[in-house]
Each structure stands twice: as C-alpha cells, then as structure tokens.
Coordinates of N, CA, C and O in Angstrom, one line a residue:
X1 N -13.5 13.8 5.7 CA -12.1 13.7 6.6 C -11.3 14.8 5.6 O -11.2 15.1 5.1
X2 N -10.4 15.5 7.1 CA -9.8 16.8 6.7 C -8.4 16.1 6.0 O -8.1 14.7 6.1
X3 N -7.7 16.7 5.3 CA -6.7 16.3 4.8 C -5.3 16.5 6.1 O -5.4 16.9 7.0
X4 N -4.6 15.2 5.4 CA -3.6 15.2 6.5 C -2.4 16.3 6.8 O -2.1 16.9 5.3
X5 N -2.3 16.8 7.5 CA -1.1 17.8 7.5 C 0.5 17.5 7.7 O 0.6 16.9 8.9
X6 N 1.1 18.0 6.8 CA 2.3 17.6 6.8 C 3.0 18.9 7.0 O 3.4 19.3 6.2
X7 N 3.9 18.8 7.7 CA 5.2 19.8 7.8 C 6.6 19.3 7.5 O 7.4 18.2 7.8
X8 N 7.2 20.4 7.1 CA 8.8 20.2 6.3 C 9.5 20.1 7.8 O 9.7 20.2 8.9
X9 N 10.5 18.8 7.2 CA 11.8 18.6 8.3 C 13.3 19.2 7.8 O 13.5 19.1 6.5
X10 N 14.2 19.8 8.7 CA 15.2 20.1 8.1 C 15.9 19.4 7.9 O 16.1 18.4 8.8
X11 N 17.1 19.2 7.1 CA 18.0 18.3 7.0 C 19.4 18.9 7.6 O 20.3 18.0 7.9
X12 N 19.3 20.4 8.0 CA 20.3 20.5 8.9 C 20.5 20.2 10.1 O 21.8 20.4 10.5
X13 N 19.4 19.4 10.8 CA 19.4 19.1 12.2 C 19.7 17.3 12.4 O 19.1 17.0 11.4
X14 N 20.7 17.6 12.9 CA 21.2 16.0 13.2 C 19.9 15.3 13.7 O 19.5 15.7 14.4
X15 N 20.3 14.1 13.0 CA 19.3 12.7 13.7 C 17.6 13.8 13.9 O 16.8 13.3 14.7
X16 N 17.2 14.5 13.2 CA 16.0 14.9 12.7 C 14.9 13.6 12.6 O 13.8 14.3 13.4
X17 N 15.2 12.8 12.1 CA 14.3 11.7 11.9 C 13.8 11.1 13.5 O 12.5 10.5 13.9
X18 N 15.3 11.1 14.1 CA 14.8 10.3 15.4 C 14.0 11.3 16.2 O 13.7 10.6 17.1
X19 N 14.1 12.5 16.0 CA 13.6 13.5 17.5 C 12.0 13.5 16.4 O 11.7 13.7 17.7
X20 N 11.9 13.2 15.5 CA 10.4 13.8 15.5 C 9.7 12.6 15.8 O 8.7 12.4 16.2
X21 N 10.4 11.1 15.6 CA 9.7 10.1 16.6 C 9.9 10.4 17.6 O 8.5 9.9 18.3
X22 N 10.7 10.7 18.5 CA 10.3 11.0 20.0 C 9.1 12.4 20.3 O 8.5 11.8 21.5
X23 N 9.1 12.7 19.3 CA 7.6 13.8 19.4 C 6.3 13.4 19.3 O 5.9 14.6 18.6
X24 N 6.3 12.2 18.7 CA 4.8 11.9 18.3 C 4.8 11.9 16.7 O 3.8 11.7 16.3
X25 N 5.8 11.8 16.0 CA 6.0 12.6 14.6 C 6.0 11.6 13.9 O 7.3 10.2 14.4
X26 N 5.8 10.9 12.6 CA 6.6 10.0 11.6 C 7.7 10.7 10.6 O 6.9 12.2 9.7
X27 N 8.5 10.2 10.5 CA 9.5 11.3 9.9 C 9.1 10.3 8.2 O 8.4 9.3 7.9
X28 N 9.7 11.6 7.1 CA 9.0 10.4 5.6 C 9.7 11.5 4.7 O 10.2 13.0 4.9
X29 N 9.3 11.0 3.3 CA 10.2 12.0 2.1 C 9.0 11.8 1.2 O 7.8 11.0 1.2
X30 N 8.9 13.1 0.6 CA 8.0 13.2 -0.5 C 8.6 13.4 -1.5 O 9.8 14.2 -1.9
X31 N 8.2 13.0 -2.7 CA 9.1 13.3 -4.5 C 8.1 13.3 -5.1 O 6.8 12.6 -5.0
X32 N 8.3 13.3 -6.4 CA 7.3 13.9 -8.0 C 8.3 14.7 -8.8 O 9.3 14.8 -8.2
X33 N 7.7 14.9 -9.5 CA 8.2 15.2 -10.7 C 8.7 17.2 -10.6 O 9.1 17.6 -10.6
X34 N 7.7 17.9 -9.5 CA 7.8 19.1 -8.7 C 8.5 19.4 -8.2 O 8.8 20.4 -7.6
X35 N 8.5 18.2 -7.3 CA 9.3 18.3 -6.1 C 10.6 17.3 -6.1 O 10.3 16.1 -6.2
X36 N 11.8 17.8 -5.3 CA 12.8 16.7 -5.1 C 12.7 16.4 -3.9 O 13.7 17.5 -3.0
X37 N 12.7 15.5 -3.6 CA 13.0 14.8 -2.2 C 12.7 16.1 -0.8 O 13.9 16.2 -0.4
X38 N 11.8 16.0 -0.9 CA 11.0 17.0 0.1 C 11.1 16.1 1.8 O 10.4 15.1 2.0
X39 N 11.9 16.4 2.4 CA 11.6 15.5 4.0 C 10.6 16.1 4.4 O 10.1 17.2 4.9
X40 N 9.8 15.6 5.6 CA 8.9 15.9 6.4 C 8.5 15.3 7.6 O 8.9 14.1 7.5
X41 N 7.6 15.5 8.4 CA 6.8 15.1 9.3 C 5.3 14.8 9.6 O 4.8 16.0 9.0
X42 N 5.0 14.3 9.8 CA 3.2 14.0 10.2 C 3.1 13.4 11.3 O 3.9 12.3 11.9
X43 N 1.6 13.6 11.8 CA 1.4 13.3 13.5 C 1.3 11.6 13.0 O 0.4 11.4 12.2
X44 N 1.7 11.1 14.1 CA 2.1 9.4 14.2 C 0.2 8.6 14.0 O -0.2 7.6 13.1
X45 N -0.9 9.7 14.8 CA -2.0 8.9 15.3 C -2.8 9.2 14.1 O -3.7 8.5 13.1
X46 N -2.7 10.5 13.6 CA -3.3 10.9 12.3 C -2.9 9.9 11.0 O -4.1 9.4 10.1
X47 N -2.1 9.9 10.8 CA -1.1 8.9 9.7 C -1.6 7.5 9.8 O -2.1 7.3 8.9
X48 N -1.8 6.9 11.2 CA -1.9 5.5 11.5 C -3.4 5.3 10.6 O -3.8 4.5 9.9
X49 N -4.4 6.3 11.1 CA -5.9 5.9 11.1 C -5.9 6.5 9.3 O -6.5 5.4 8.8
X50 N -5.4 7.1 8.7 CA -5.4 7.7 7.0 C -4.8 5.9 6.5 O -5.3 5.7 5.2
X51 N -3.5 5.5 6.7 CA -3.0 4.4 6.6 C -4.1 3.1 6.2 O -4.1 2.3 5.7
X52 N -4.7 3.1 7.4 CA -5.8 2.0 7.7 C -6.8 2.1 7.1 O -7.3 1.0 6.5
X53 N -7.4 3.6 6.8 CA -8.4 3.8 5.9 C -7.9 3.4 4.4 O -9.0 3.1 3.8
X54 N -6.7 3.9 4.2 CA -6.5 4.0 2.8 C -6.1 2.7 1.9 O -5.6 2.1 0.5
X55 N -5.1 2.0 3.0 CA -4.2 0.8 2.7 C -2.8 1.3 2.7 O -2.6 2.9 2.5
X56 N -2.3 0.3 2.5 CA -0.8 0.5 2.5 C 0.0 1.3 1.1 O 1.3 1.4 1.0
X57 N -1.1 0.6 0.6 CA -0.7 1.1 -1.2 C -1.3 2.5 -1.8 O -1.7 2.2 -3.0
X58 N -2.4 3.1 -0.4 CA -3.0 3.9 -1.5 C -2.9 5.4 -1.6 O -1.5 5.5 -1.6
X59 N -3.5 6.2 -1.7 CA -3.4 7.6 -2.1 C -4.1 8.4 -0.8 O -5.2 8.4 -0.2
X60 N -3.1 9.1 -0.3 CA -3.4 10.3 0.7 C -3.7 11.3 0.3 O -3.0 11.9 -0.4
X61 N -4.6 12.1 0.8 CA -4.9 13.8 0.5 C -4.1 14.2 2.1 O -4.4 13.9 2.9
X62 N -3.0 15.7 1.6 CA -2.3 16.0 2.5 C -2.3 17.6 2.1 O -2.6 18.2 1.0
X63 N -2.2 18.2 3.2 CA -1.6 19.6 3.0 C -0.6 20.2 3.4 O 0.4 19.5 4.2
X64 N 0.0 20.6 2.8 CA 1.7 21.0 2.7 C 1.8 22.4 2.3 O 1.6 23.3 1.1
X65 N 2.2 23.3 3.2 CA 2.4 24.8 3.3 C 1.2 25.7 2.6 O 1.2 26.5 1.8
X66 N -0.2 25.2 3.5 CA -1.2 25.6 3.3 C -1.9 25.1 1.7 O -3.1 25.4 1.5
X67 N -1.4 24.2 0.7 CA -2.0 23.7 -0.5 C -2.1 22.3 -0.2 O -1.1 21.5 0.4
X68 N -2.8 21.8 -1.0 CA -3.6 20.9 -1.0 C -2.6 19.8 -2.0 O -2.2 20.3 -3.3
X69 N -2.4 18.6 -1.8 CA -1.7 17.7 -2.9 C -2.3 16.5 -2.5 O -3.0 16.1 -1.7
X70 N -2.2 15.3 -3.5 CA -2.4 13.8 -3.4 C -0.9 13.0 -3.5 O 0.0 13.6 -3.7
X71 N -0.7 12.3 -2.7 CA 0.4 11.4 -2.7 C 0.3 10.0 -2.6 O -0.8 9.5 -2.0
X72 N 0.9 9.0 -3.3 CA 0.6 8.0 -3.3 C 1.6 7.3 -2.7 O 3.0 7.3 -2.7
X73 N 1.2 6.2 -1.5 CA 2.0 6.0 -0.4 C 2.8 4.9 -1.4 O 2.8 3.7 -1.6
X74 N 4.4 5.0 -1.5 CA 5.2 4.1 -2.2 C 5.9 3.0 -1.0 O 6.1 1.6 -1.3
X75 N 6.1 3.3 0.3 CA 6.6 2.0 1.1 C 6.1 3.1 2.2 O 6.1 4.0 2.9
X76 N 5.4 2.1 3.1 CA 5.2 2.3 4.9 C 6.4 1.6 5.8 O 6.0 0.1 5.4
X77 N 7.3 1.8 6.6 CA 8.1 1.2 7.1 C 7.7 1.1 8.5 O 7.0 1.9 9.6
X78 N 7.6 0.0 9.0 CA 7.2 -0.2 10.6 C 8.1 -0.7 11.6 O 8.6 -1.6 11.0
X79 N 7.9 -0.7 12.7 CA 8.7 -1.3 13.9 C 8.3 -2.6 13.8 O 7.2 -2.6 13.9
X80 N 9.4 -3.5 14.0 CA 9.2 -5.4 14.0 C 8.4 -5.5 15.1 O 7.9 -6.3 15.5
X81 N 8.7 -4.6 16.8 CA 8.4 -5.1 17.6 C 7.1 -4.5 17.7 O 5.7 -5.5 18.3
X82 N 6.8 -3.4 17.8 CA 5.3 -2.4 18.4 C 4.7 -2.4 17.2 O 3.7 -2.0 17.2
X83 N 5.2 -2.4 15.7 CA 4.3 -2.6 14.8 C 3.5 -0.7 14.5 O 3.1 -0.8 13.5
X84 N 4.5 -0.1 15.0 CA 3.8 1.4 14.3 C 4.7 1.6 13.3 O 5.7 1.4 13.0
X85 N 4.2 3.1 12.6 CA 4.8 3.5 11.7 C 6.1 4.3 11.8 O 5.9 4.9 12.7
X86 N 7.3 3.8 11.2 CA 8.5 4.6 11.9 C 8.9 5.5 10.5 O 9.7 6.4 10.6
X87 N 8.6 5.0 9.1 CA 8.6 6.2 8.2 C 7.9 5.7 7.3 O 6.8 4.7 6.7
X88 N 8.0 7.4 6.1 CA 6.6 6.7 5.2 C 7.1 7.6 4.1 O 7.8 8.4 4.0
X89 N 7.1 6.9 2.7 CA 7.6 7.3 1.2 C 6.3 7.7 0.6 O 5.8 6.8 0.2
X90 N 6.6 8.7 0.3 CA 5.2 9.3 -0.2 C 5.6 10.2 -1.7 O 6.8 10.7 -2.1
X91 N 5.0 10.0 -3.1 CA 4.9 10.4 -4.1 C 3.7 11.0 -4.8 O 3.0 11.2 -5.0
X92 N 4.0 12.4 -4.9 CA 3.0 13.2 -5.1 C 2.5 13.1 -6.4 O 3.6 12.9 -7.7
X93 N 1.3 13.1 -7.0 CA 0.3 12.1 -8.1 C -0.4 13.7 -8.2 O -0.9 14.0 -7.2
X94 N -1.3 13.4 -9.5 CA -2.7 14.3 -9.5 C -3.6 13.1 -9.9 O -3.5 12.2 -10.7
X95 N -4.6 13.5 -10.2 CA -5.6 12.5 -10.2 C -5.9 12.1 -11.4 O -5.8 10.9 -11.4
X96 N -5.9 12.6 -12.7 CA -5.9 11.9 -14.1 C -4.8 11.4 -14.1 O -4.4 10.4 -15.6
X97 N -3.4 11.0 -13.7 CA -2.3 10.5 -14.0 C -2.3 9.3 -13.5 O -2.9 8.7 -12.7
X98 N -1.7 8.5 -14.6 CA -1.5 6.7 -14.6 C -0.3 6.9 -13.6 O 0.7 7.2 -14.0
X99 N -0.5 5.7 -12.9 CA 0.6 5.5 -11.4 C 0.7 3.6 -11.7 O -0.3 3.0 -12.1
X100 N 1.8 3.6 -11.6 CA 2.0 1.9 -11.0 C 2.2 1.6 -9.5 O 2.8 2.2 -9.1
X101 N 1.4 0.9 -9.3 CA 1.2 0.2 -7.5 C 1.5 -1.1 -7.4 O 0.7 -1.8 -8.4
X102 N 1.4 -1.3 -6.2 CA 1.3 -2.9 -5.9 C 0.1 -2.8 -5.2 O -0.7 -2.1 -4.2
X103 N -1.0 -3.7 -5.2 CA -2.2 -3.8 -4.3 C -2.4 -5.2 -3.6 O -1.9 -5.9 -4.2
X104 N -2.7 -5.2 -2.5 CA -2.8 -6.5 -1.8 C -4.1 -7.2 -2.3 O -5.0 -7.0 -3.0
X105 N -3.6 -8.8 -2.7 CA -4.4 -9.9 -2.9 C -5.5 -10.2 -1.5 O -4.6 -10.7 -0.9
X106 N -6.5 -9.9 -1.4 CA -7.7 -10.7 -0.4 C -7.6 -11.9 -0.9 O -9.0 -12.3 -1.6
X107 N -7.5 -13.1 -0.1 CA -8.1 -14.6 -0.3 C -9.0 -14.6 0.2 O -8.9 -14.7 1.2
X108 N -10.2 -14.8 -0.3 CA -11.4 -15.1 0.2 C -12.0 -16.6 0.2 O -11.9 -17.2 -0.9
X109 N -12.6 -17.2 1.0 CA -12.9 -18.7 1.2 C -11.9 -20.1 1.7 O -12.0 -20.7 1.4
X110 N -10.9 -19.1 2.2 CA -9.6 -19.9 2.8 C -10.1 -20.7 4.1 O -9.6 -21.9 3.9
X111 N -10.6 -20.4 4.5 CA -11.4 -20.9 5.6 C -11.9 -22.4 5.6 O -12.3 -23.6 6.2
X112 N -13.0 -22.4 4.2 CA -13.3 -23.4 3.7 C -12.5 -24.8 3.0 O -13.3 -25.9 3.6
X113 N -11.5 -24.4 2.5 CA -10.4 -25.0 2.5 C -10.1 -26.2 3.5 O -9.8 -27.2 3.3
X114 N -9.7 -25.1 4.2 CA -9.3 -25.9 5.5 C -9.9 -26.4 6.4 O -9.7 -27.7 6.6
X115 N -11.5 -26.1 6.2 CA -11.9 -27.3 6.5 C -12.4 -28.8 6.4 O -12.7 -29.7 6.7
X116 N -11.8 -28.7 4.9 CA -12.1 -29.9 4.1 C -10.4 -30.4 4.3 O -10.5 -31.7 3.5
X117 N -9.5 -30.1 5.0 CA -8.5 -30.5 5.0 C -7.4 -30.8 3.9 O -6.2 -31.2 3.7
X118 N -7.7 -29.2 3.3 CA -6.9 -28.8 2.0 C -6.5 -27.2 2.6 O -7.0 -26.9 3.0
X119 N -5.2 -27.3 1.7 CA -4.8 -25.8 2.2 C -4.2 -25.1 0.7 O -3.8 -25.2 -0.1
X120 N -4.4 -23.5 1.1 CA -3.9 -23.0 0.3 C -2.3 -22.4 0.0 O -2.3 -21.8 1.0
X121 N -2.0 -22.6 -1.0 CA -0.4 -22.3 -0.9 C 0.0 -21.1 -1.7 O -0.2 -21.3 -2.9
X122 N 0.1 -19.8 -1.0 CA 0.2 -18.6 -1.2 C 1.2 -18.3 -2.1 O 2.4 -18.1 -1.3
X123 N 1.8 -17.9 -3.4 CA 2.7 -17.5 -4.2 C 3.1 -16.2 -3.9 O 4.3 -15.9 -3.8
X124 N 2.2 -15.6 -4.1 CA 1.9 -14.0 -4.3 C 1.0 -13.5 -3.3 O -0.3 -13.9 -3.4
X125 N 1.5 -12.6 -2.4 CA 0.2 -11.7 -1.6 C -0.2 -10.4 -2.5 O -1.0 -9.5 -1.6
X126 N 0.3 -10.0 -3.3 CA 0.3 -8.4 -3.9 C 0.6 -8.6 -5.8 O 0.9 -9.3 -6.1
X127 N -0.3 -7.8 -6.3 CA -0.6 -7.5 -7.8 C 0.2 -6.0 -8.1 O -0.4 -5.3 -7.7
X128 N 1.0 -6.4 -9.3 CA 1.5 -4.5 -9.8 C 0.6 -4.1 -10.7 O -0.2 -4.8 -11.5
X129 N -0.5 -3.1 -10.6 CA -1.2 -2.7 -11.6 C -0.9 -1.4 -11.7 O 0.0 -0.3 -11.5
X130 N -1.6 -0.7 -13.4 CA -1.3 0.5 -13.6 C -2.8 1.3 -14.0 O -3.4 0.6 -14.3
X131 N -2.8 2.5 -13.2 CA -4.2 2.8 -13.6 C -4.0 4.5 -13.1 O -3.2 5.0 -12.6
X132 N -5.2 5.1 -13.3 CA -4.9 6.1 -12.7 C -5.3 6.5 -11.5 O -5.7 5.3 -10.7
X133 N -4.6 7.7 -10.4 CA -4.5 7.6 -9.0 C -5.8 7.1 -8.2 O -5.8 6.5 -7.3
X134 N -6.9 8.4 -8.7 CA -8.3 7.7 -8.4 C -8.9 6.6 -8.7 O -10.0 6.2 -7.9
X135 N -8.3 5.8 -9.2 CA -8.8 4.0 -9.1 C -8.0 2.9 -9.1 O -8.5 1.9 -9.1
X136 N -7.1 3.6 -7.9 CA -6.1 2.4 -7.2 C -7.1 1.7 -6.0 O -7.3 2.1 -5.5
X137 N -8.0 0.5 -6.4 CA -8.2 0.0 -5.2 C -7.4 -0.2 -4.3 O -5.6 -0.5 -4.3
X138 N -8.2 -0.7 -3.0 CA -7.3 -0.4 -1.9 C -6.8 -2.1 -1.4 O -5.9 -2.5 -1.3
X139 N -7.6 -3.1 -2.4 CA -7.3 -4.3 -2.2 C -7.8 -4.8 -3.3 O -9.2 -4.5 -3.7
X140 N -7.5 -6.4 -4.1 CA -8.2 -7.2 -4.7 C -8.7 -8.3 -3.9 O -7.6 -9.1 -3.7
X141 N -10.3 -8.6 -4.0 CA -10.6 -9.7 -3.5 C -10.6 -10.8 -4.6 O -11.1 -10.6 -5.6
X142 N -10.2 -12.3 -4.0 CA -10.1 -13.4 -4.9 C -10.5 -14.7 -4.2 O -10.1 -14.9 -3.3
X143 N -11.7 -15.0 -4.7 CA -12.1 -15.3 -4.0 C -11.9 -17.3 -4.8 O -11.7 -17.8 -5.6
X144 N -11.6 -18.2 -3.7 CA -10.9 -19.4 -3.8 C -11.8 -20.7 -3.3 O -11.4 -22.0 -3.3
X145 N -12.7 -20.3 -2.4 CA -13.5 -21.3 -1.8 C -14.1 -22.1 -2.2 O -14.1 -23.2 -1.8
X146 N -14.2 -22.4 -3.5 CA -14.8 -23.8 -4.5 C -13.8 -24.2 -4.9 O -13.7 -25.2 -5.8
X147 N -12.9 -24.0 -4.7 CA -11.6 -24.7 -5.6 C -11.4 -26.2 -4.9 O -11.6 -26.4 -3.9
X148 N -10.4 -27.0 -5.5 CA -10.3 -28.3 -5.3 C -8.7 -28.4 -5.1 O -7.9 -27.7 -5.5
X149 N -8.3 -29.9 -4.9 CA -6.9 -29.8 -4.6 C -6.4 -30.3 -6.5 O -6.7 -30.5 -7.3
X150 N -5.2 -29.3 -6.3 CA -4.9 -29.8 -8.0 C -4.9 -28.2 -8.4 O -4.1 -27.9 -9.6
X151 N -6.0 -27.0 -8.0 CA -6.5 -26.0 -8.6 C -5.2 -25.2 -8.3 O -4.3 -24.6 -7.4
X152 N -5.1 -24.3 -9.4 CA -3.9 -23.2 -9.4 C -4.5 -21.9 -10.1 O -5.0 -22.2 -11.5
X153 N -3.9 -21.1 -9.3 CA -4.5 -19.8 -9.8 C -3.4 -18.6 -10.7 O -2.1 -19.1 -10.0
X154 N -4.0 -18.1 -11.3 CA -3.1 -17.4 -11.8 C -3.3 -15.9 -12.0 O -4.5 -15.7 -11.7
X155 N -2.1 -14.6 -12.2 CA -2.9 -13.3 -12.3 C -4.0 -13.3 -13.2 O -5.0 -12.1 -13.0
X156 N -3.9 -14.0 -14.1 CA -4.9 -13.8 -14.9 C -6.1 -13.9 -14.8 O -7.3 -13.5 -15.2
X157 N -6.7 -14.6 -13.9 CA -7.5 -15.1 -13.1 C -8.1 -14.2 -12.1 O -9.3 -14.1 -11.7
X158 N -7.5 -13.1 -11.9 CA -8.2 -11.9 -11.1 C -9.0 -11.3 -12.0 O -8.6 -11.0 -13.1
X159 N -10.1 -11.1 -11.2 CA -11.0 -10.2 -11.4 C -10.8 -8.8 -11.2 O -10.6 -8.4 -10.1
X160 N -10.6 -8.0 -11.9 CA -10.0 -6.4 -12.1 C -10.7 -5.4 -13.0 O -11.3 -5.9 -13.7
X161 N -11.3 -3.7 -12.5 CA -12.2 -3.4 -13.2 C -11.5 -3.3 -14.6 O -10.0 -3.1 -14.6
X162 N -12.2 -2.6 -15.6 CA -11.7 -2.6 -16.9 C -10.8 -1.0 -16.9 O -10.0 -1.3 -17.8
X163 N -10.4 -0.5 -15.9 CA -9.7 1.3 -16.1 C -8.5 0.6 -15.6 O -7.6 1.6 -15.7
X164 N -8.0 -0.7 -14.9 CA -6.9 -0.8 -14.1 C -6.4 -2.0 -15.0 O -6.8 -3.0 -15.5
X165 N -5.1 -1.9 -15.4 CA -4.2 -3.0 -16.2 C -2.9 -3.8 -15.5 O -2.7 -3.2 -14.4
X166 N -3.3 -5.1 -14.8 CA -2.4 -6.0 -14.7 C -1.0 -6.1 -15.3 O -1.2 -6.0 -16.3
X167 N 0.1 -5.7 -15.0 CA 1.4 -5.6 -15.0 C 2.2 -7.1 -15.1 O 3.1 -7.5 -15.5
X168 N 2.1 -7.7 -13.9 CA 2.5 -8.8 -14.1 C 2.2 -10.0 -14.7 O 1.1 -10.3 -15.5
X169 N 3.0 -10.7 -15.2 CA 2.8 -11.9 -16.3 C 1.8 -12.6 -15.8 O 1.5 -13.1 -14.7
X170 N 0.9 -12.7 -16.7 CA -0.8 -13.2 -16.4 C -0.7 -14.8 -16.2 O -1.5 -15.5 -15.7
X171 N 0.5 -15.2 -16.9 CA 0.5 -16.7 -16.7 C 1.3 -17.3 -15.4 O 1.6 -18.3 -15.3
X172 N 2.0 -16.3 -14.1 CA 2.3 -16.4 -13.1 C 1.3 -17.0 -12.4 O 0.6 -16.4 -12.1
X173 N 1.9 -18.0 -11.6 CA 1.1 -18.8 -10.6 C 1.2 -17.6 -9.6 O 2.1 -17.2 -8.4
X174 N -0.6 -17.3 -8.7 CA -0.5 -16.8 -7.6 C -0.8 -17.6 -6.1 O -0.4 -17.1 -5.1
X175 N -1.0 -18.6 -6.6 CA -1.5 -19.9 -5.6 C -2.1 -21.1 -6.0 O -2.3 -21.3 -7.2
X176 N -2.2 -22.1 -5.2 CA -2.3 -23.6 -5.6 C -2.7 -24.1 -4.7 O -2.7 -23.6 -3.7
X177 N -3.9 -25.0 -4.6 CA -4.6 -25.9 -3.5 C -3.6 -27.0 -3.6 O -3.5 -27.9 -4.5
X178 N -3.4 -27.6 -2.3 CA -2.8 -28.8 -2.3 C -3.4 -29.4 -0.3 O -4.0 -29.2 0.1
X179 N -3.2 -30.7 -0.5 CA -3.9 -31.0 1.0 C -2.4 -31.1 1.7 O -1.4 -30.7 1.5
X180 N -2.4 -31.4 3.1 CA -2.1 -30.8 3.9 C -0.3 -31.6 4.4 O -0.6 -32.6 4.4

C-alpha cells in the first residue's frame, strides 16, 4: 500500500477547512516534537480506506513534501449524519518511540450470552495502553462467551502482548454479566 499523501493547508485562507471539505478533502492538524501544529488536507476516500484498515487509533504512513513520516491517529471526527470523516488529528511519531494510545476492546461471544437470556453490560469500550508505535494493536479481542450471571471482568483480565503495558487501573471493571 502506498503512503497517504497529505498537503499543507494555509492558515491565511479564511474557512480553509470548509473549502477543503467542499473539494473532497479532509482537513487535519499534525503535531509532534519536530512539527509545531501543521495544518493539512488529505483525500477523503484515501483517508477513509486507511482508517478502516488501521483502526481509529492506529498508525498511518504518510508523505509530506516528499518525505515519509508516521503518524499516530489521535482523533477522528465524523459527521453525525453521514458518518464521513470531517477532521483528523495526527501526532508524528517514529517506530521505536513509546506512545500512549486508546485501543478498542472487541467483546467476543456476546451472542451466546444473549441466547441464554443474559446480557453483557459494558462499562468500557477501550483500554489505554503504552507501547512502541509498531506494536499498537488495531483492537484487543476479549472472549466473554463462557461467562455466567454475576461474572465481572476487569482490565487485568485482558490478554495483551508482553511489549504492551495497560495504563488503566487493572482493578477497574470493564464489563459484567447480568439478567436482562
């Protein structure tokens, strides 16, 4: 897959974000240690494809002024009606650098619980982790299909790779199982 091509956006142009959206582009801001709040725009379709592939908290490879960079997606803003991406925040990172990111939790086996007439009450849908940029998972699978009424799950129950540190309190409840 080729790198995402981003172009600088001028701060001198009034309503530049609105004009970018009108032209099929998504406005965004890039920041990092070497870059001080650079405004950019990127093609809407290309960005949507990359976000779908890497996740809303993943890492994007992009090209700016002919140079290759990596950016951690910090925030994706979507239109509430059309669900199109309307703004993107990126933090420039390098592969060896440790970063803090939120990773979605995918609960597996919920349909088995529902067939039994019990429900999963989700308290959290993501977990805050620290790891190198290259080892950020797209999501964390958590199997709750074998649970019974009264089961309580905590951040400490999540299984993550050894190079990933969970920053949330390991004793905090993420989900529980109860009757409907």
